[in-house]
Amino acid sequence: MPQETPLPALDETAWKDLVSRFDGRMWAVARACGLSATDAADAVQGAWLRLVESYDRIRDPSRIGAWLITTTRHEAFRLSRKTRNEHPVELPDLGDPSVPDPSTAVVDAEYGRHVWARAATLDEPCRTLLRLFALNPDARYAQIAARMNMPLGSVGATRTRCESRLRALLEESP
């Protein structure tokens, strides 16, 4: 029975030596388990990670190759089970995205009418301010302030308060 001695610290040279000695075999094991190249890369990477995590617990340096191969096989089986349990879902054909969906357009239009009906119940300046921002999304605060005859510095705060009021109305209505 070989004597158990702790492995030396992994420096860059030792790490490169391990990779050059065992990486090809690890890849062969992962691919032999039926994994795609991407999944095989994940299995091999997972095995190297397990080595880093478990390095201080490996007591027989002569068995590190067998340990890496076994760990790669375990990682490959784990990934294989995960892939096997994933069932692709048949996605519906959404058609040409440039052609609007009539049912979506109806729902959007109905919701728009609902929002505008609630906005119409707001007091001034909220009613006009929200309408200006909705109809002119690129308008600058300076333009809105001049149109509403209000200080430039109060446009943002007023807009926030008005949007909060409208949001509350929409949440309480059916």
PDB file of C-alpha atoms in Angstrom:
ATOM      1  CA  MET A   1       0.000   0.000   0.000  1.00  0.00           C
ATOM      2  CA  PRO A   2       1.506   3.392  -0.992  1.00  0.00           C
ATOM      3  CA  GLN A   3       2.366   5.741   1.799  1.00  0.00           C
ATOM      4  CA  GLU A   4      -0.017   8.679   2.127  1.00  0.00           C
ATOM      5  CA  THR A   5       1.805  11.982   1.871  1.00  0.00           C
ATOM      6  CA  PRO A   6       0.167  15.346   1.345  1.00  0.00           C
ATOM      7  CA  LEU A   7       0.465  16.866  -2.095  1.00  0.00           C
ATOM      8  CA  PRO A   8       2.876  19.779  -2.470  1.00  0.00           C
ATOM      9  CA  ALA A   9       1.430  23.239  -2.900  1.00  0.00           C
ATOM     10  CA  LEU A  10       0.181  23.901  -6.402  1.00  0.00           C
ATOM     11  CA  ASP A  11       2.377  26.464  -8.040  1.00  0.00           C
ATOM     12  CA  GLU A  12       2.089  27.509 -11.666  1.00  0.00           C
ATOM     13  CA  THR A  13       4.564  24.915 -12.867  1.00  0.00           C
ATOM     14  CA  ALA A  14       2.847  22.066 -10.994  1.00  0.00           C
ATOM     15  CA  TRP A  15      -0.542  23.214 -12.264  1.00  0.00           C
ATOM     16  CA  LYS A  16       0.665  23.299 -15.889  1.00  0.00           C
ATOM     17  CA  ASP A  17       2.138  19.829 -15.435  1.00  0.00           C
ATOM     18  CA  LEU A  18      -1.191  18.460 -14.158  1.00  0.00           C
ATOM     19  CA  VAL A  19      -3.101  20.074 -17.016  1.00  0.00           C
ATOM     20  CA  SER A  20      -0.695  18.772 -19.657  1.00  0.00           C
ATOM     21  CA  ARG A  21      -0.808  15.246 -18.199  1.00  0.00           C
ATOM     22  CA  PHE A  22      -4.537  14.850 -17.585  1.00  0.00           C
ATOM     23  CA  ASP A  23      -6.589  17.452 -19.479  1.00  0.00           C
ATOM     24  CA  GLY A  24      -6.770  15.420 -22.697  1.00  0.00           C
ATOM     25  CA  ARG A  25      -7.916  12.292 -20.856  1.00  0.00           C
ATOM     26  CA  MET A  26     -10.480  14.293 -18.911  1.00  0.00           C
ATOM     27  CA  TRP A  27     -11.880  15.658 -22.178  1.00  0.00           C
ATOM     28  CA  ALA A  28     -12.026  12.142 -23.630  1.00  0.00           C
ATOM     29  CA  VAL A  29     -13.954  10.888 -20.584  1.00  0.00           C
ATOM     30  CA  ALA A  30     -16.431  13.775 -20.752  1.00  0.00           C
ATOM     31  CA  ARG A  31     -17.031  13.282 -24.476  1.00  0.00           C
ATOM     32  CA  ALA A  32     -17.344   9.494 -23.994  1.00  0.00           C
ATOM     33  CA  CYS A  33     -20.237  10.229 -21.634  1.00  0.00           C
ATOM     34  CA  GLY A  34     -22.114  11.677 -24.615  1.00  0.00           C
ATOM     35  CA  LEU A  35     -21.713  15.351 -23.784  1.00  0.00           C
ATOM     36  CA  SER A  36     -21.559  18.097 -26.367  1.00  0.00           C
ATOM     37  CA  ALA A  37     -18.310  20.032 -26.631  1.00  0.00           C
ATOM     38  CA  THR A  38     -19.777  22.843 -24.519  1.00  0.00           C
ATOM     39  CA  ASP A  39     -21.026  20.501 -21.795  1.00  0.00           C
ATOM     40  CA  ALA A  40     -17.754  18.535 -21.898  1.00  0.00           C
ATOM     41  CA  ALA A  41     -15.885  21.803 -21.318  1.00  0.00           C
ATOM     42  CA  ASP A  42     -18.149  22.466 -18.318  1.00  0.00           C
ATOM     43  CA  ALA A  43     -17.507  18.965 -16.943  1.00  0.00           C
ATOM     44  CA  VAL A  44     -13.740  19.291 -17.298  1.00  0.00           C
ATOM     45  CA  GLN A  45     -13.773  22.762 -15.786  1.00  0.00           C
ATOM     46  CA  GLY A  46     -15.939  21.468 -12.940  1.00  0.00           C
ATOM     47  CA  ALA A  47     -13.451  18.668 -12.256  1.00  0.00           C
ATOM     48  CA  TRP A  48     -10.536  21.126 -12.127  1.00  0.00           C
ATOM     49  CA  LEU A  49     -12.560  23.282  -9.753  1.00  0.00           C
ATOM     50  CA  ARG A  50     -13.239  20.267  -7.516  1.00  0.00           C
ATOM     51  CA  LEU A  51      -9.478  19.610  -7.483  1.00  0.00           C
ATOM     52  CA  VAL A  52      -8.797  23.131  -6.280  1.00  0.00           C
ATOM     53  CA  GLU A  53     -11.508  22.780  -3.630  1.00  0.00           C
ATOM     54  CA  SER A  54     -10.321  19.331  -2.481  1.00  0.00           C
ATOM     55  CA  TYR A  55      -6.583  19.553  -3.078  1.00  0.00           C
ATOM     56  CA  ASP A  56      -5.639  19.621   0.605  1.00  0.00           C
ATOM     57  CA  ARG A  57      -7.655  16.421   1.257  1.00  0.00           C
ATOM     58  CA  ILE A  58      -5.963  14.306  -1.432  1.00  0.00           C
ATOM     59  CA  ARG A  59      -3.374  12.180   0.352  1.00  0.00           C
ATOM     60  CA  ASP A  60      -1.934   9.954  -2.361  1.00  0.00           C
ATOM     61  CA  PRO A  61      -0.209  11.923  -5.156  1.00  0.00           C
ATOM     62  CA  SER A  62       0.067   8.813  -7.317  1.00  0.00           C
ATOM     63  CA  ARG A  63      -3.762   8.614  -7.454  1.00  0.00           C
ATOM     64  CA  ILE A  64      -4.437  12.190  -8.551  1.00  0.00           C
ATOM     65  CA  GLY A  65      -4.917  11.131 -12.190  1.00  0.00           C
ATOM     66  CA  ALA A  66      -7.515   8.533 -11.224  1.00  0.00           C
ATOM     67  CA  TRP A  67      -9.172  11.096  -8.948  1.00  0.00           C
ATOM     68  CA  LEU A  68      -9.388  13.639 -11.806  1.00  0.00           C
ATOM     69  CA  ILE A  69     -10.818  11.068 -14.247  1.00  0.00           C
ATOM     70  CA  THR A  70     -13.409   9.864 -11.711  1.00  0.00           C
ATOM     71  CA  THR A  71     -14.365  13.430 -10.835  1.00  0.00           C
ATOM     72  CA  THR A  72     -14.702  14.324 -14.525  1.00  0.00           C
ATOM     73  CA  ARG A  73     -16.986  11.316 -15.021  1.00  0.00           C
ATOM     74  CA  HIS A  74     -19.132  12.408 -12.054  1.00  0.00           C
ATOM     75  CA  GLU A  75     -19.364  15.963 -13.421  1.00  0.00           C
ATOM     76  CA  ALA A  76     -20.270  14.604 -16.857  1.00  0.00           C
ATOM     77  CA  PHE A  77     -23.040  12.395 -15.453  1.00  0.00           C
ATOM     78  CA  ARG A  78     -24.378  15.305 -13.416  1.00  0.00           C
ATOM     79  CA  LEU A  79     -24.524  17.515 -16.521  1.00  0.00           C
ATOM     80  CA  SER A  80     -25.982  14.671 -18.566  1.00  0.00           C
ATOM     81  CA  ARG A  81     -28.838  14.196 -16.061  1.00  0.00           C
ATOM     82  CA  LYS A  82     -29.478  17.930 -15.999  1.00  0.00           C
ATOM     83  CA  THR A  83     -29.648  18.095 -19.801  1.00  0.00           C
ATOM     84  CA  ARG A  84     -31.856  15.001 -19.988  1.00  0.00           C
ATOM     85  CA  ASN A  85     -34.341  16.528 -17.531  1.00  0.00           C
ATOM     86  CA  GLU A  86     -34.693  19.699 -19.588  1.00  0.00           C
ATOM     87  CA  HIS A  87     -37.627  19.409 -21.945  1.00  0.00           C
ATOM     88  CA  PRO A  88     -37.745  21.934 -24.758  1.00  0.00           C
ATOM     89  CA  VAL A  89     -41.006  23.813 -24.954  1.00  0.00           C
ATOM     90  CA  GLU A  90     -42.688  24.423 -28.279  1.00  0.00           C
ATOM     91  CA  LEU A  91     -42.886  28.187 -28.586  1.00  0.00           C
ATOM     92  CA  PRO A  92     -45.796  29.653 -30.522  1.00  0.00           C
ATOM     93  CA  ASP A  93     -45.110  31.395 -33.813  1.00  0.00           C
ATOM     94  CA  LEU A  94     -45.543  35.083 -33.100  1.00  0.00           C
ATOM     95  CA  GLY A  95     -45.607  35.971 -36.763  1.00  0.00           C
ATOM     96  CA  ASP A  96     -43.968  38.974 -38.355  1.00  0.00           C
ATOM     97  CA  PRO A  97     -42.979  41.443 -35.604  1.00  0.00           C
ATOM     98  CA  SER A  98     -43.505  44.369 -37.972  1.00  0.00           C
ATOM     99  CA  VAL A  99     -47.208  43.503 -38.305  1.00  0.00           C
ATOM    100  CA  PRO A 100     -49.176  44.489 -35.180  1.00  0.00           C
ATOM    101  CA  ASP A 101     -51.185  41.782 -33.473  1.00  0.00           C
ATOM    102  CA  PRO A 102     -54.860  42.828 -33.640  1.00  0.00           C
ATOM    103  CA  SER A 103     -55.732  41.447 -30.199  1.00  0.00           C
ATOM    104  CA  THR A 104     -52.797  43.290 -28.613  1.00  0.00           C
ATOM    105  CA  ALA A 105     -53.815  46.488 -30.371  1.00  0.00           C
ATOM    106  CA  VAL A 106     -57.375  46.156 -28.986  1.00  0.00           C
ATOM    107  CA  VAL A 107     -56.138  45.535 -25.440  1.00  0.00           C
ATOM    108  CA  ASP A 108     -53.647  48.409 -25.677  1.00  0.00           C
ATOM    109  CA  ALA A 109     -56.291  50.756 -27.028  1.00  0.00           C
ATOM    110  CA  GLU A 110     -58.748  49.783 -24.287  1.00  0.00           C
ATOM    111  CA  TYR A 111     -56.129  50.306 -21.594  1.00  0.00           C
ATOM    112  CA  GLY A 112     -55.187  53.648 -23.169  1.00  0.00           C
ATOM    113  CA  ARG A 113     -58.808  54.788 -22.984  1.00  0.00           C
ATOM    114  CA  HIS A 114     -58.889  53.689 -19.347  1.00  0.00           C
ATOM    115  CA  VAL A 115     -55.712  55.650 -18.522  1.00  0.00           C
ATOM    116  CA  TRP A 116     -56.928  58.787 -20.298  1.00  0.00           C
ATOM    117  CA  ALA A 117     -60.320  58.569 -18.556  1.00  0.00           C
ATOM    118  CA  ARG A 118     -58.533  58.480 -15.181  1.00  0.00           C
ATOM    119  CA  ALA A 119     -56.161  61.282 -16.222  1.00  0.00           C
ATOM    120  CA  ALA A 120     -59.183  63.441 -17.128  1.00  0.00           C
ATOM    121  CA  THR A 121     -60.328  63.274 -13.481  1.00  0.00           C
ATOM    122  CA  LEU A 122     -57.093  64.871 -12.235  1.00  0.00           C
ATOM    123  CA  ASP A 123     -57.001  68.552 -11.316  1.00  0.00           C
ATOM    124  CA  GLU A 124     -54.878  71.115 -13.112  1.00  0.00           C
ATOM    125  CA  PRO A 125     -51.953  71.363 -13.656  1.00  0.00           C
ATOM    126  CA  CYS A 126     -51.689  67.545 -13.623  1.00  0.00           C
ATOM    127  CA  ARG A 127     -54.175  66.960 -16.418  1.00  0.00           C
ATOM    128  CA  THR A 128     -52.400  69.306 -18.863  1.00  0.00           C
ATOM    129  CA  LEU A 129     -48.869  68.456 -17.731  1.00  0.00           C
ATOM    130  CA  LEU A 130     -49.333  64.696 -18.219  1.00  0.00           C
ATOM    131  CA  ARG A 131     -51.037  65.246 -21.577  1.00  0.00           C
ATOM    132  CA  LEU A 132     -48.132  67.430 -22.760  1.00  0.00           C
ATOM    133  CA  PHE A 133     -45.557  64.827 -21.743  1.00  0.00           C
ATOM    134  CA  ALA A 134     -47.554  61.955 -23.260  1.00  0.00           C
ATOM    135  CA  LEU A 135     -48.138  63.710 -26.567  1.00  0.00           C
ATOM    136  CA  ASN A 136     -44.643  65.236 -26.746  1.00  0.00           C
ATOM    137  CA  PRO A 137     -42.259  62.662 -25.218  1.00  0.00           C
ATOM    138  CA  ASP A 138     -39.198  64.515 -26.562  1.00  0.00           C
ATOM    139  CA  ALA A 139     -40.230  67.871 -25.102  1.00  0.00           C
ATOM    140  CA  ARG A 140     -37.720  69.536 -22.824  1.00  0.00           C
ATOM    141  CA  TYR A 141     -38.594  70.700 -19.342  1.00  0.00           C
ATOM    142  CA  ALA A 142     -37.934  74.307 -20.469  1.00  0.00           C
ATOM    143  CA  GLN A 143     -40.578  73.964 -23.194  1.00  0.00           C
ATOM    144  CA  ILE A 144     -43.107  72.462 -20.776  1.00  0.00           C
ATOM    145  CA  ALA A 145     -42.366  75.145 -18.171  1.00  0.00           C
ATOM    146  CA  ALA A 146     -42.917  77.934 -20.753  1.00  0.00           C
ATOM    147  CA  ARG A 147     -46.139  76.329 -22.052  1.00  0.00           C
ATOM    148  CA  MET A 148     -47.510  75.785 -18.517  1.00  0.00           C
ATOM    149  CA  ASN A 149     -46.242  79.166 -17.250  1.00  0.00           C
ATOM    150  CA  MET A 150     -44.482  77.522 -14.302  1.00  0.00           C
ATOM    151  CA  PRO A 151     -40.924  77.707 -12.931  1.00  0.00           C
ATOM    152  CA  LEU A 152     -38.516  75.370 -14.706  1.00  0.00           C
ATOM    153  CA  GLY A 153     -37.362  73.880 -11.395  1.00  0.00           C
ATOM    154  CA  SER A 154     -40.849  72.700 -10.448  1.00  0.00           C
ATOM    155  CA  VAL A 155     -41.642  70.767 -13.641  1.00  0.00           C
ATOM    156  CA  GLY A 156     -39.978  67.503 -12.553  1.00  0.00           C
ATOM    157  CA  ALA A 157     -41.420  67.510  -9.041  1.00  0.00           C
ATOM    158  CA  THR A 158     -44.896  68.383 -10.342  1.00  0.00           C
ATOM    159  CA  ARG A 159     -44.673  65.638 -12.959  1.00  0.00           C
ATOM    160  CA  THR A 160     -43.684  63.097 -10.291  1.00  0.00           C
ATOM    161  CA  ARG A 161     -46.609  64.087  -8.039  1.00  0.00           C
ATOM    162  CA  CYS A 162     -49.053  63.971 -10.974  1.00  0.00           C
ATOM    163  CA  GLU A 163     -47.831  60.546 -12.111  1.00  0.00           C
ATOM    164  CA  SER A 164     -48.188  59.256  -8.531  1.00  0.00           C
ATOM    165  CA  ARG A 165     -51.776  60.517  -8.375  1.00  0.00           C
ATOM    166  CA  LEU A 166     -52.609  58.927 -11.725  1.00  0.00           C
ATOM    167  CA  ARG A 167     -50.964  55.660 -10.646  1.00  0.00           C
ATOM    168  CA  ALA A 168     -53.080  55.634  -7.457  1.00  0.00           C
ATOM    169  CA  LEU A 169     -56.254  56.200  -9.493  1.00  0.00           C
ATOM    170  CA  LEU A 170     -55.344  53.346 -11.844  1.00  0.00           C
ATOM    171  CA  GLU A 171     -54.610  50.981  -8.950  1.00  0.00           C
ATOM    172  CA  GLU A 172     -57.914  51.640  -7.195  1.00  0.00           C
ATOM    173  CA  SER A 173     -60.082  51.359 -10.315  1.00  0.00           C
ATOM    174  CA  PRO A 174     -61.156  48.027 -11.788  1.00  0.00           C
TER     175      PRO A 174
END
